[in-house]
PDB file of C-alpha atoms and ligand atoms in Angstrom:
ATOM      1  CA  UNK B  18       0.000   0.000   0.000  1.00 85.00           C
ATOM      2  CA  UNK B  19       1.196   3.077  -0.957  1.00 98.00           C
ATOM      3  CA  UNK B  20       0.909   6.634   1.874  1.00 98.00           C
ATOM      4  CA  UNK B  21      -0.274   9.049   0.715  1.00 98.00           C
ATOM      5  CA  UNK B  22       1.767  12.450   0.465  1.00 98.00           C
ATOM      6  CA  UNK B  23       0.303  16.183   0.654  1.00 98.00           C
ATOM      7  CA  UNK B  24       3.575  18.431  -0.003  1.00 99.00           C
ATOM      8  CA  UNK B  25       2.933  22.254   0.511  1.00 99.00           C
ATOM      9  CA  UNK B  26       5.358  23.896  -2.394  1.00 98.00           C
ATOM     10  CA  UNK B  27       6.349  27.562  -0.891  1.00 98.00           C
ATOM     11  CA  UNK B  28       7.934  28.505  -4.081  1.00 98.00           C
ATOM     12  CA  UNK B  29       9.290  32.046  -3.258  1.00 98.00           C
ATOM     13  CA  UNK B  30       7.303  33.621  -0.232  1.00 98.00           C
ATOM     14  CA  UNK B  31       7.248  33.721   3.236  1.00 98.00           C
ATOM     15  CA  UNK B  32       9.681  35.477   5.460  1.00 98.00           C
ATOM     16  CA  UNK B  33      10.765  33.420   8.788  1.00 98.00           C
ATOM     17  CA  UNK B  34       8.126  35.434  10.860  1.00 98.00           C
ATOM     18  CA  UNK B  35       5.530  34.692   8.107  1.00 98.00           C
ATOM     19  CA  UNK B  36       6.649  31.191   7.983  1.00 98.00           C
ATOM     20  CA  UNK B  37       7.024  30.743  11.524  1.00 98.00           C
ATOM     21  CA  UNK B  38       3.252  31.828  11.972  1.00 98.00           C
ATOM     22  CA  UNK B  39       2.231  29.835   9.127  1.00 98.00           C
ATOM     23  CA  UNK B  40       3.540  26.630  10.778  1.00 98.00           C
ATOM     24  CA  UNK B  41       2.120  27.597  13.899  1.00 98.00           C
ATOM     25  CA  UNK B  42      -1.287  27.723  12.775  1.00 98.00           C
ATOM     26  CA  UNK B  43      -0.807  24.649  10.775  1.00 98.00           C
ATOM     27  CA  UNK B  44       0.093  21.817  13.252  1.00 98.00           C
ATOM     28  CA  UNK B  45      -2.867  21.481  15.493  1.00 98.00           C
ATOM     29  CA  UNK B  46      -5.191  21.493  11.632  1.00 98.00           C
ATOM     30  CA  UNK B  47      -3.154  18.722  10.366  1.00 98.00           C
ATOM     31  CA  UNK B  48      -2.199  16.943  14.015  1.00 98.00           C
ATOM     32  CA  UNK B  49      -4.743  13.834  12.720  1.00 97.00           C
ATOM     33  CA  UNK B  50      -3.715  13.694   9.054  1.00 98.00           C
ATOM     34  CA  UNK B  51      -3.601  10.222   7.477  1.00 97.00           C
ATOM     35  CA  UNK B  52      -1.701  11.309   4.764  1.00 98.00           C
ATOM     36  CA  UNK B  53       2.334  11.833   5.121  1.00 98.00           C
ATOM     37  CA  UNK B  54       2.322  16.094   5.099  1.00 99.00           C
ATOM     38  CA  UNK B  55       5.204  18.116   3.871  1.00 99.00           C
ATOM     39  CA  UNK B  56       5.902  21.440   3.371  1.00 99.00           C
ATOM     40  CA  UNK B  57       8.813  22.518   0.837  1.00 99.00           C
ATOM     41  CA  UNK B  58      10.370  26.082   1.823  1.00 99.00           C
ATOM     42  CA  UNK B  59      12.568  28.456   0.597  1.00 98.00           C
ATOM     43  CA  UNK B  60      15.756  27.695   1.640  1.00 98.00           C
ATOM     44  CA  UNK B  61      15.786  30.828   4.002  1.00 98.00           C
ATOM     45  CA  UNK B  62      12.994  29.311   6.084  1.00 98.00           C
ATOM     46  CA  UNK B  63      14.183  25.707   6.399  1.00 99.00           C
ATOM     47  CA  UNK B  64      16.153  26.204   9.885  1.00 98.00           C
ATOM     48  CA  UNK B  65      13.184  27.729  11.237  1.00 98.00           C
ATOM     49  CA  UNK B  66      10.374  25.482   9.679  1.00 99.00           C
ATOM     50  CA  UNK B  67      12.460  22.372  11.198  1.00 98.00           C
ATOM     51  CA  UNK B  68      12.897  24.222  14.799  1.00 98.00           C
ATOM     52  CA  UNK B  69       9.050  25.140  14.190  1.00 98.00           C
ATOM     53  CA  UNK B  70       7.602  21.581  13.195  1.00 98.00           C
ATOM     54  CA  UNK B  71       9.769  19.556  15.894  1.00 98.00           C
ATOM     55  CA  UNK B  72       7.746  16.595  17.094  1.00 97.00           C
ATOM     56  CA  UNK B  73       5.053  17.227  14.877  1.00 98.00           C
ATOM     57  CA  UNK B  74       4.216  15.421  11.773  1.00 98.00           C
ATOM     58  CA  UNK B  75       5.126  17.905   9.193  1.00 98.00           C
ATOM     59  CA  UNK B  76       8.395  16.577   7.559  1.00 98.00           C
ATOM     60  CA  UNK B  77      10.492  19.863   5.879  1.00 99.00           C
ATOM     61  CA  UNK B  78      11.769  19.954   2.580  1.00 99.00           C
ATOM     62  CA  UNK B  79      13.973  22.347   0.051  1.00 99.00           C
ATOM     63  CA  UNK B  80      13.104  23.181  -3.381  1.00 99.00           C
ATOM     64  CA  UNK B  81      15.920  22.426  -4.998  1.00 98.00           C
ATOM     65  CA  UNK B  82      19.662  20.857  -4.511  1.00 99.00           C
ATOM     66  CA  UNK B  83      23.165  20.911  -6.300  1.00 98.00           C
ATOM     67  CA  UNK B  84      24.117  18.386  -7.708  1.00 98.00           C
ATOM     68  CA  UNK B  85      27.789  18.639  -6.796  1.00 98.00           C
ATOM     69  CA  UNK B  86      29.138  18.442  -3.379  1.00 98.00           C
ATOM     70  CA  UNK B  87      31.074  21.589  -2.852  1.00 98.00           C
ATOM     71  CA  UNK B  88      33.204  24.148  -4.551  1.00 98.00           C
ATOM     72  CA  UNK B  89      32.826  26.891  -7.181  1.00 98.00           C
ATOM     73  CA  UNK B  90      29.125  26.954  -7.439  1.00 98.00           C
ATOM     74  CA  UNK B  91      27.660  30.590  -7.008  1.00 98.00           C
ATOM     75  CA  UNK B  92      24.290  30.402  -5.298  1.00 98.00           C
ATOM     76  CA  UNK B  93      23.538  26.748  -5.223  1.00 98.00           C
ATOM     77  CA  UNK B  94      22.800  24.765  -2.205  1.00 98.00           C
ATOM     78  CA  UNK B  95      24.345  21.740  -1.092  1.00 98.00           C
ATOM     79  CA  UNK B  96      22.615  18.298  -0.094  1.00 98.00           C
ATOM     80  CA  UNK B  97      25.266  18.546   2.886  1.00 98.00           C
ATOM     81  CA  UNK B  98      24.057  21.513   3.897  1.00 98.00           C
ATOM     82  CA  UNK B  99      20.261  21.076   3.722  1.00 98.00           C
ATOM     83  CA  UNK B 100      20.655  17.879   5.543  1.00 98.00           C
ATOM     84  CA  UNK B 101      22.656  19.088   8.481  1.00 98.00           C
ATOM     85  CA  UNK B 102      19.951  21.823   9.074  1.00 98.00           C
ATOM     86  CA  UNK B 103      17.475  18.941   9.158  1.00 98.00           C
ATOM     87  CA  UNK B 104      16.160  19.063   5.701  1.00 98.00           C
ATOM     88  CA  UNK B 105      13.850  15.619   4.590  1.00 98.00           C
ATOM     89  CA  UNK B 106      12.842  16.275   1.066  1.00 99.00           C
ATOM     90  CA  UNK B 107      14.034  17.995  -1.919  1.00 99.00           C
ATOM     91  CA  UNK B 108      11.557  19.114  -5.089  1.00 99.00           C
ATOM     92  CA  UNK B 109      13.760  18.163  -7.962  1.00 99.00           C
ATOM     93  CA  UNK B 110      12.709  19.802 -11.713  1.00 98.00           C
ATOM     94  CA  UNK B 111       9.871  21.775 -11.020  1.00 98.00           C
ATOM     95  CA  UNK B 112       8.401  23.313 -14.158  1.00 98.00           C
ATOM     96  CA  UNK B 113       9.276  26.821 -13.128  1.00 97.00           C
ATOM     97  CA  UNK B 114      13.209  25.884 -12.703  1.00 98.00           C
ATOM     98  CA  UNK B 115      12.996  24.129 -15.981  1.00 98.00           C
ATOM     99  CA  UNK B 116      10.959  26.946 -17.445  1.00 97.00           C
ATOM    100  CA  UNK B 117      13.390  30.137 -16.426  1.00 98.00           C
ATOM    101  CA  UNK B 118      16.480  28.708 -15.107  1.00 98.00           C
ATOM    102  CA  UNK B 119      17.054  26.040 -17.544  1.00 98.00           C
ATOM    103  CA  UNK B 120      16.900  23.229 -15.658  1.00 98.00           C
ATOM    104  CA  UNK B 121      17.034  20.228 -18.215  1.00 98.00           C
ATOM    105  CA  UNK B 122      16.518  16.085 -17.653  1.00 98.00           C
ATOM    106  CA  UNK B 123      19.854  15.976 -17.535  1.00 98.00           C
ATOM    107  CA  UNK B 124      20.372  18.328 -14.415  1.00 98.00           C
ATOM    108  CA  UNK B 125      17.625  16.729 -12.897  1.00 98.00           C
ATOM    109  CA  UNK B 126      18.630  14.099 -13.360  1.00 99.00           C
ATOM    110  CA  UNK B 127      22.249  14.572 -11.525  1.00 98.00           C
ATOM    111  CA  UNK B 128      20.338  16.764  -8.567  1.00 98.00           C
ATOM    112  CA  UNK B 129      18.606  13.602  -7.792  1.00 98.00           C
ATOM    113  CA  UNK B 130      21.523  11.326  -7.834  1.00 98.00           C
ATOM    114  CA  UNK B 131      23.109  13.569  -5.844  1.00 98.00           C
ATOM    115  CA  UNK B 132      20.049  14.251  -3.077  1.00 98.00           C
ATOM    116  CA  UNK B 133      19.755  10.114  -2.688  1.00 98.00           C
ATOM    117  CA  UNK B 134      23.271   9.913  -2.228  1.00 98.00           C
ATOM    118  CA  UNK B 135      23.050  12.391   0.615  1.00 98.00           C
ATOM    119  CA  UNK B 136      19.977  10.565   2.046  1.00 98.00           C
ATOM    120  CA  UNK B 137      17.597  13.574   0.848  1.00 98.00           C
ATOM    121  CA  UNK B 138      14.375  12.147  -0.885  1.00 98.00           C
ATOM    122  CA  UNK B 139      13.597  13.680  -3.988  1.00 98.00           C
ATOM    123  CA  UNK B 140      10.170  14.719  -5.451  1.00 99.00           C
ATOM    124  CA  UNK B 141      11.245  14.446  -8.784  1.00 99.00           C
ATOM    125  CA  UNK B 142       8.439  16.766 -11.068  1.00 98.00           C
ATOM    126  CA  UNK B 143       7.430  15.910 -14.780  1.00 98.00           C
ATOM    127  CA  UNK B 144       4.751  17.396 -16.726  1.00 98.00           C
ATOM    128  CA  UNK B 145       4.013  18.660 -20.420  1.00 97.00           C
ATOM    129  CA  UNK B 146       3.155  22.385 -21.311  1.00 96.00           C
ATOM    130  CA  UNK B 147      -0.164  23.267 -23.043  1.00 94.00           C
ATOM    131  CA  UNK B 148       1.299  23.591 -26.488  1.00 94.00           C
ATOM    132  CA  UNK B 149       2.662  19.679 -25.706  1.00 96.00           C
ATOM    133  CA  UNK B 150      -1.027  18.617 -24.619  1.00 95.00           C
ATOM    134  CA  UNK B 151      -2.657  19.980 -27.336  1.00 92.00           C
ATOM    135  CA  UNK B 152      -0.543  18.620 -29.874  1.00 96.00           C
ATOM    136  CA  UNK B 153      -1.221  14.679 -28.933  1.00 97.00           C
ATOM    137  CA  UNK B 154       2.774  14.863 -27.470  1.00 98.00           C
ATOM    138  CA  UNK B 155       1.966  14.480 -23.353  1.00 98.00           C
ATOM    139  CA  UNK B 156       2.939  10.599 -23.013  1.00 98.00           C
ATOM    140  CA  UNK B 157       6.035  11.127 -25.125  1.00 98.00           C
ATOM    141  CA  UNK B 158       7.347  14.247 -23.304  1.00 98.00           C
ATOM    142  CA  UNK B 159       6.863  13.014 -19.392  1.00 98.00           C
ATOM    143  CA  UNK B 160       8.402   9.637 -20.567  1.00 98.00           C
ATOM    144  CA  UNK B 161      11.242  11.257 -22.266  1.00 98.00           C
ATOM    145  CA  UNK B 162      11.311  12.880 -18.733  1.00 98.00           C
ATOM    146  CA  UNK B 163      11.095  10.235 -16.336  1.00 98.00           C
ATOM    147  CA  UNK B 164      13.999   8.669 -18.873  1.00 98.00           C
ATOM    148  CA  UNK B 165      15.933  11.025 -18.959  1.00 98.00           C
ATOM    149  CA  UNK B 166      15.670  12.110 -15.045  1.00 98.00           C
ATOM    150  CA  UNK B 167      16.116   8.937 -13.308  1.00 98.00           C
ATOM    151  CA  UNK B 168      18.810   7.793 -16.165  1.00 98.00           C
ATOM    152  CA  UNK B 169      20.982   5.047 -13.660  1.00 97.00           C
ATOM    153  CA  UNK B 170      18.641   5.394 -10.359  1.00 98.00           C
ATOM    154  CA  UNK B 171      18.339   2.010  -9.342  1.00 98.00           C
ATOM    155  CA  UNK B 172      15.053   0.185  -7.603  1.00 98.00           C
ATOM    156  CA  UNK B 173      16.445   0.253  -4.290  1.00 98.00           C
ATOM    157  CA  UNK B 174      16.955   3.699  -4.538  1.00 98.00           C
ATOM    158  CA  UNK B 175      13.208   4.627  -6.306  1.00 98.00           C
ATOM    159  CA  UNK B 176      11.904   3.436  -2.981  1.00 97.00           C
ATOM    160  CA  UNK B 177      12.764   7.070  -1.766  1.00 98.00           C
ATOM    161  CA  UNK B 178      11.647   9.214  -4.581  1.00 98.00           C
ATOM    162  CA  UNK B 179       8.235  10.436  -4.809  1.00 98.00           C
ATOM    163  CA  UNK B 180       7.044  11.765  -8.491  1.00 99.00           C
ATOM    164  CA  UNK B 181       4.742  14.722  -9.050  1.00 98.00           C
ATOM    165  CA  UNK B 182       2.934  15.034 -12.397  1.00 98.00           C
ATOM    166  CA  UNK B 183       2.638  18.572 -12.951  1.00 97.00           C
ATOM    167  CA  UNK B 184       1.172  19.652 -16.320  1.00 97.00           C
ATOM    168  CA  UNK B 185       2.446  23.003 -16.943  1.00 96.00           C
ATOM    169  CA  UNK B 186      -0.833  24.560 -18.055  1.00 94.00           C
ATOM    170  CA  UNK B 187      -2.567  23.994 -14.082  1.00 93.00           C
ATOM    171  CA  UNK B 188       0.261  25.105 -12.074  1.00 91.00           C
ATOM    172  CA  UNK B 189      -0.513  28.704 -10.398  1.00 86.00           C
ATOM    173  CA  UNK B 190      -3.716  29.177 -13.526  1.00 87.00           C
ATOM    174  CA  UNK B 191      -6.425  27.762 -11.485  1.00 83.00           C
ATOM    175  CA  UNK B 192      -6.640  25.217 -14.355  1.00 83.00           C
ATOM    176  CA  UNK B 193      -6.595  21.858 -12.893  1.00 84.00           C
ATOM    177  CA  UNK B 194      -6.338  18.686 -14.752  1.00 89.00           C
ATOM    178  CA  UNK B 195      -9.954  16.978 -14.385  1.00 94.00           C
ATOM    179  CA  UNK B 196      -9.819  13.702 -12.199  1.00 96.00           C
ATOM    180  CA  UNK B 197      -9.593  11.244 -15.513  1.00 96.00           C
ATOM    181  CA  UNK B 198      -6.632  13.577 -17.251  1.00 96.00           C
ATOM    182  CA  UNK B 199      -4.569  13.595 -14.090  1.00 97.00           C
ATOM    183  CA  UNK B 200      -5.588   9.933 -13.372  1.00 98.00           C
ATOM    184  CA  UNK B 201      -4.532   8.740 -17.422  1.00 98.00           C
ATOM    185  CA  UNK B 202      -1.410  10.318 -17.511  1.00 98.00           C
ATOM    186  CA  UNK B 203      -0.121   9.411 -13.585  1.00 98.00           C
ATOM    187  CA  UNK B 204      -0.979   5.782 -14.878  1.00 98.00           C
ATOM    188  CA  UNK B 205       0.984   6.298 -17.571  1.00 98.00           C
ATOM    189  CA  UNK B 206       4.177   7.349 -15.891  1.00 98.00           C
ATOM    190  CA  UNK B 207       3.750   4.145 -13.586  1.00 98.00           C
ATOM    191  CA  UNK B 208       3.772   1.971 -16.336  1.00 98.00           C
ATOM    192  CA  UNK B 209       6.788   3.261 -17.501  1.00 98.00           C
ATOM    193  CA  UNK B 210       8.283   3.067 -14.260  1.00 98.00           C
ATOM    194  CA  UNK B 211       6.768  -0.821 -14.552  1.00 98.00           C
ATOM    195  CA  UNK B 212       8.697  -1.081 -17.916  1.00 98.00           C
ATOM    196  CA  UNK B 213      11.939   0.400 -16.496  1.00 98.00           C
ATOM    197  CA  UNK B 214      12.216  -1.250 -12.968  1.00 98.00           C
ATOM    198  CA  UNK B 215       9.572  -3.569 -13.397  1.00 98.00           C
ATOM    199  CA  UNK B 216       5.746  -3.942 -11.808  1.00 98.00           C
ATOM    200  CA  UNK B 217       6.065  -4.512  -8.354  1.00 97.00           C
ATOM    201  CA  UNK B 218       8.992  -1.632  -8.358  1.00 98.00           C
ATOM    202  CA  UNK B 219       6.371   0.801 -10.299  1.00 98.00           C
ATOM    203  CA  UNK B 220       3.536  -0.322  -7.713  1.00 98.00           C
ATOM    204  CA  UNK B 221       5.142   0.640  -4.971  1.00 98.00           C
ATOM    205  CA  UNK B 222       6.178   4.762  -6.359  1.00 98.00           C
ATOM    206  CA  UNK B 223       4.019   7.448  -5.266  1.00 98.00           C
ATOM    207  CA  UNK B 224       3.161   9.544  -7.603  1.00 98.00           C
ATOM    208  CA  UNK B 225       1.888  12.931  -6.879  1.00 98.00           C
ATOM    209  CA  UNK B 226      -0.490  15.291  -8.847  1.00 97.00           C
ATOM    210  CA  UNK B 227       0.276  18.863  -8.787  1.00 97.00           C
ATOM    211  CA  UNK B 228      -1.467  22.100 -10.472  1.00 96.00           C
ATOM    212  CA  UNK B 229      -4.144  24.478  -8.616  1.00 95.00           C
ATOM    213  CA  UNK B 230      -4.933  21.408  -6.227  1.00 96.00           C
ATOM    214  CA  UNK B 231      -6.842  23.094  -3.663  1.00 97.00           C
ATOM    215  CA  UNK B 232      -9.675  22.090  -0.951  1.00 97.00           C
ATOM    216  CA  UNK B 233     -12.455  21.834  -3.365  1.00 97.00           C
ATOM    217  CA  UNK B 234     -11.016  19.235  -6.250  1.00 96.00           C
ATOM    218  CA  UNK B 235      -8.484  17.719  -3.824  1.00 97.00           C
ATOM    219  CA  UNK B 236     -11.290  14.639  -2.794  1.00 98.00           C
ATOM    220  CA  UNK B 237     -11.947  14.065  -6.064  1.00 97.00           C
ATOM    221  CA  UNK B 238      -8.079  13.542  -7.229  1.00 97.00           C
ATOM    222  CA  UNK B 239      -7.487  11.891  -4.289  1.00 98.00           C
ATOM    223  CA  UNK B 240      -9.614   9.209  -5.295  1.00 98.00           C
ATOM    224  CA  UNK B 241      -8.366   8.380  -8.250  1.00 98.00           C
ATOM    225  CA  UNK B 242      -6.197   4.610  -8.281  1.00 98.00           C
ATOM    226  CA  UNK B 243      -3.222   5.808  -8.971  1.00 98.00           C
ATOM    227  CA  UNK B 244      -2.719   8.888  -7.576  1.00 98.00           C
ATOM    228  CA  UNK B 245      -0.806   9.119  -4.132  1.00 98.00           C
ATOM    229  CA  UNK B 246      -0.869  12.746  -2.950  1.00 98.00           C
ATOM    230  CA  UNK B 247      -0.147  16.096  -4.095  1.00 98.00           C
ATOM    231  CA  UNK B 248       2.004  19.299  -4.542  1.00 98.00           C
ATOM    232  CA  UNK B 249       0.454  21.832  -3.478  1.00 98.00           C
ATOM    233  CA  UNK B 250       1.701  25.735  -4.335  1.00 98.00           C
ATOM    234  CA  UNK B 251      -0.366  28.603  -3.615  1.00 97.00           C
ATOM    235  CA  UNK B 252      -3.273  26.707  -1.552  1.00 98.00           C
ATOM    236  CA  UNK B 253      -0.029  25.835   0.613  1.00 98.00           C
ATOM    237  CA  UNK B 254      -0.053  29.467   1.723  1.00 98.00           C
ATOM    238  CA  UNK B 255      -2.841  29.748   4.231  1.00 98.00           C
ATOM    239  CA  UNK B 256      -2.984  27.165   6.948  1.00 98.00           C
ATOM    240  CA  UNK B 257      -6.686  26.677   6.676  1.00 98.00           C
ATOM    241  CA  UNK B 258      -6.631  25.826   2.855  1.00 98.00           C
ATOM    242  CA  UNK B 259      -4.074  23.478   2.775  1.00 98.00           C
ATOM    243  CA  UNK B 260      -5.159  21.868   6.067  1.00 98.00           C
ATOM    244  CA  UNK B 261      -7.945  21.156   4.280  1.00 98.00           C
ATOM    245  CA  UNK B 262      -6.116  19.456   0.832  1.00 98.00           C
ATOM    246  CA  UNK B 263      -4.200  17.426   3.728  1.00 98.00           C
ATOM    247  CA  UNK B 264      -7.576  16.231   5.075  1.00 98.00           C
ATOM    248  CA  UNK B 265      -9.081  15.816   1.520  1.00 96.00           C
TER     249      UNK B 265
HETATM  250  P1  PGA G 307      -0.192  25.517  -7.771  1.00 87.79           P
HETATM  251  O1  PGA G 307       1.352  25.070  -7.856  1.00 87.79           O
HETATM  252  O2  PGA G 307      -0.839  24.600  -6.779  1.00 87.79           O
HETATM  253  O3  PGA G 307      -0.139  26.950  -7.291  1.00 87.79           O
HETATM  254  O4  PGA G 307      -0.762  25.386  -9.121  1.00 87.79           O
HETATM  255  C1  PGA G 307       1.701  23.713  -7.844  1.00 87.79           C
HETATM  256  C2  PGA G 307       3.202  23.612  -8.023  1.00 87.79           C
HETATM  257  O5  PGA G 307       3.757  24.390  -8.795  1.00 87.79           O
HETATM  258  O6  PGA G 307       3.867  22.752  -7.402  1.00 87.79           O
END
């Protein structure tokens, strides 16, 4: 059986004292959650979300890694340093990194080498633009991506990486993917997980979905087979709303 997994995605806001209220309010709304709950924070907040979430059951995350160790990289972030400050999860290839900073499957690919090596578990994102949708391409672009990104990850090491399917036309447009789009492409991406690592390997992945999941559609995804959870970005904001996506 696979738990599910509500990850709040901060993307870039909150201050410390915003965040630091933010978790506050959280923890008693999500204290009963079945679901594993994370939030992913700027990297500015992740001292003070893990000081803040101590003994709860909120697990803290980054939003993105290097995928070197140390040395000459200007403004990058080590997995060395985001797990000494008590860091649990990394998002790997969002859409917006690959979108403006040129984050390709290749880079993604070494980030998430490099986060399981460090013990960080990756939630490695995939997801096709509109243009992609429209023109029949969606299957061939997230399996060029799930290729491409997890090029030499082996099945023991899969156990620790959750997916999120994010088509690029729902994130942050209020635009979600109905139930049976979100549902037909996640199943797709397991089965070519199943034809990489085999079945049992692809049965056992948790696939996310991700794009303007909020309180009032989150049920309805939820429900669907095969998908395990969600990343959630601007409904992640207020305590109440994504209390209420972790309680779907
Ligand atoms: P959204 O963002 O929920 O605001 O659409 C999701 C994401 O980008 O992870």
């Amino acid at each position: 059986m696979r738990k599910p997994i509500i990850a709040g995605n901060w993307k870039m806001n909150k201050t410390n004292a915003e965040a630091e209220k933010l978790i506050g309010e959280l923890k008693p709304l999500v204290a009963d959650a079945k679901c594993e709950v994370v939030i992913c924070v700027p990297y500015t907040c992740i001292a003070t979300a893990v000081k803040a979430t101590a003994g709860s059951n909120i697990a803290v995350g980054a939003e993105n890694v290097a995928w070197a160790d140390a040395g000459a990289f200007t403004g990058e972030i080590s997995a060395e340093m985001l797990k000494e400050i008590g860091t649990e999860y990394v998002i790997i290839g969002h859409s917006e990194r690959r979108q403006m900073f040129g984050e390709t499957d290749e880079t993604v690919n070494k980030r998430t080498v490099q986060a399981l090596k460090n013990g960080l578990k990756p939630i490695v994102c995939v997801g096709e633009t509109l243009a992609e949708r429209e023109s029949g391409k969606t299957e061939t672009v997230v399996k060029t991506q799930v290729k491409g990104g997890f090029d030499g990850i082996s099945a023991a090491d899969l156990k620790n990486v959750v997916v999120a399917y994010e088509p690029v036309w729902a994130i942050g447009t209020g635009k979600t993917a109905t139930s049976e789009q979100a549902e037909e492409t996640i199943k797709y991406i397991r089965s070519v997980f199943a034809d990489l690592y085999g079945k049992s390997v692809a049965d056992e992945l948790r696939i996310q979905y991700g794009g303007s999941m909020n309180p009032k559609n989150a049920s309805e995804l939820m429900a669907q087979p095969d998908i395990d959870g969600g990343l959630i970005g601007g409904a992640s904001l207020k305590a109440e709303d994504f209390a209420k996506v972790v309680k779907y």
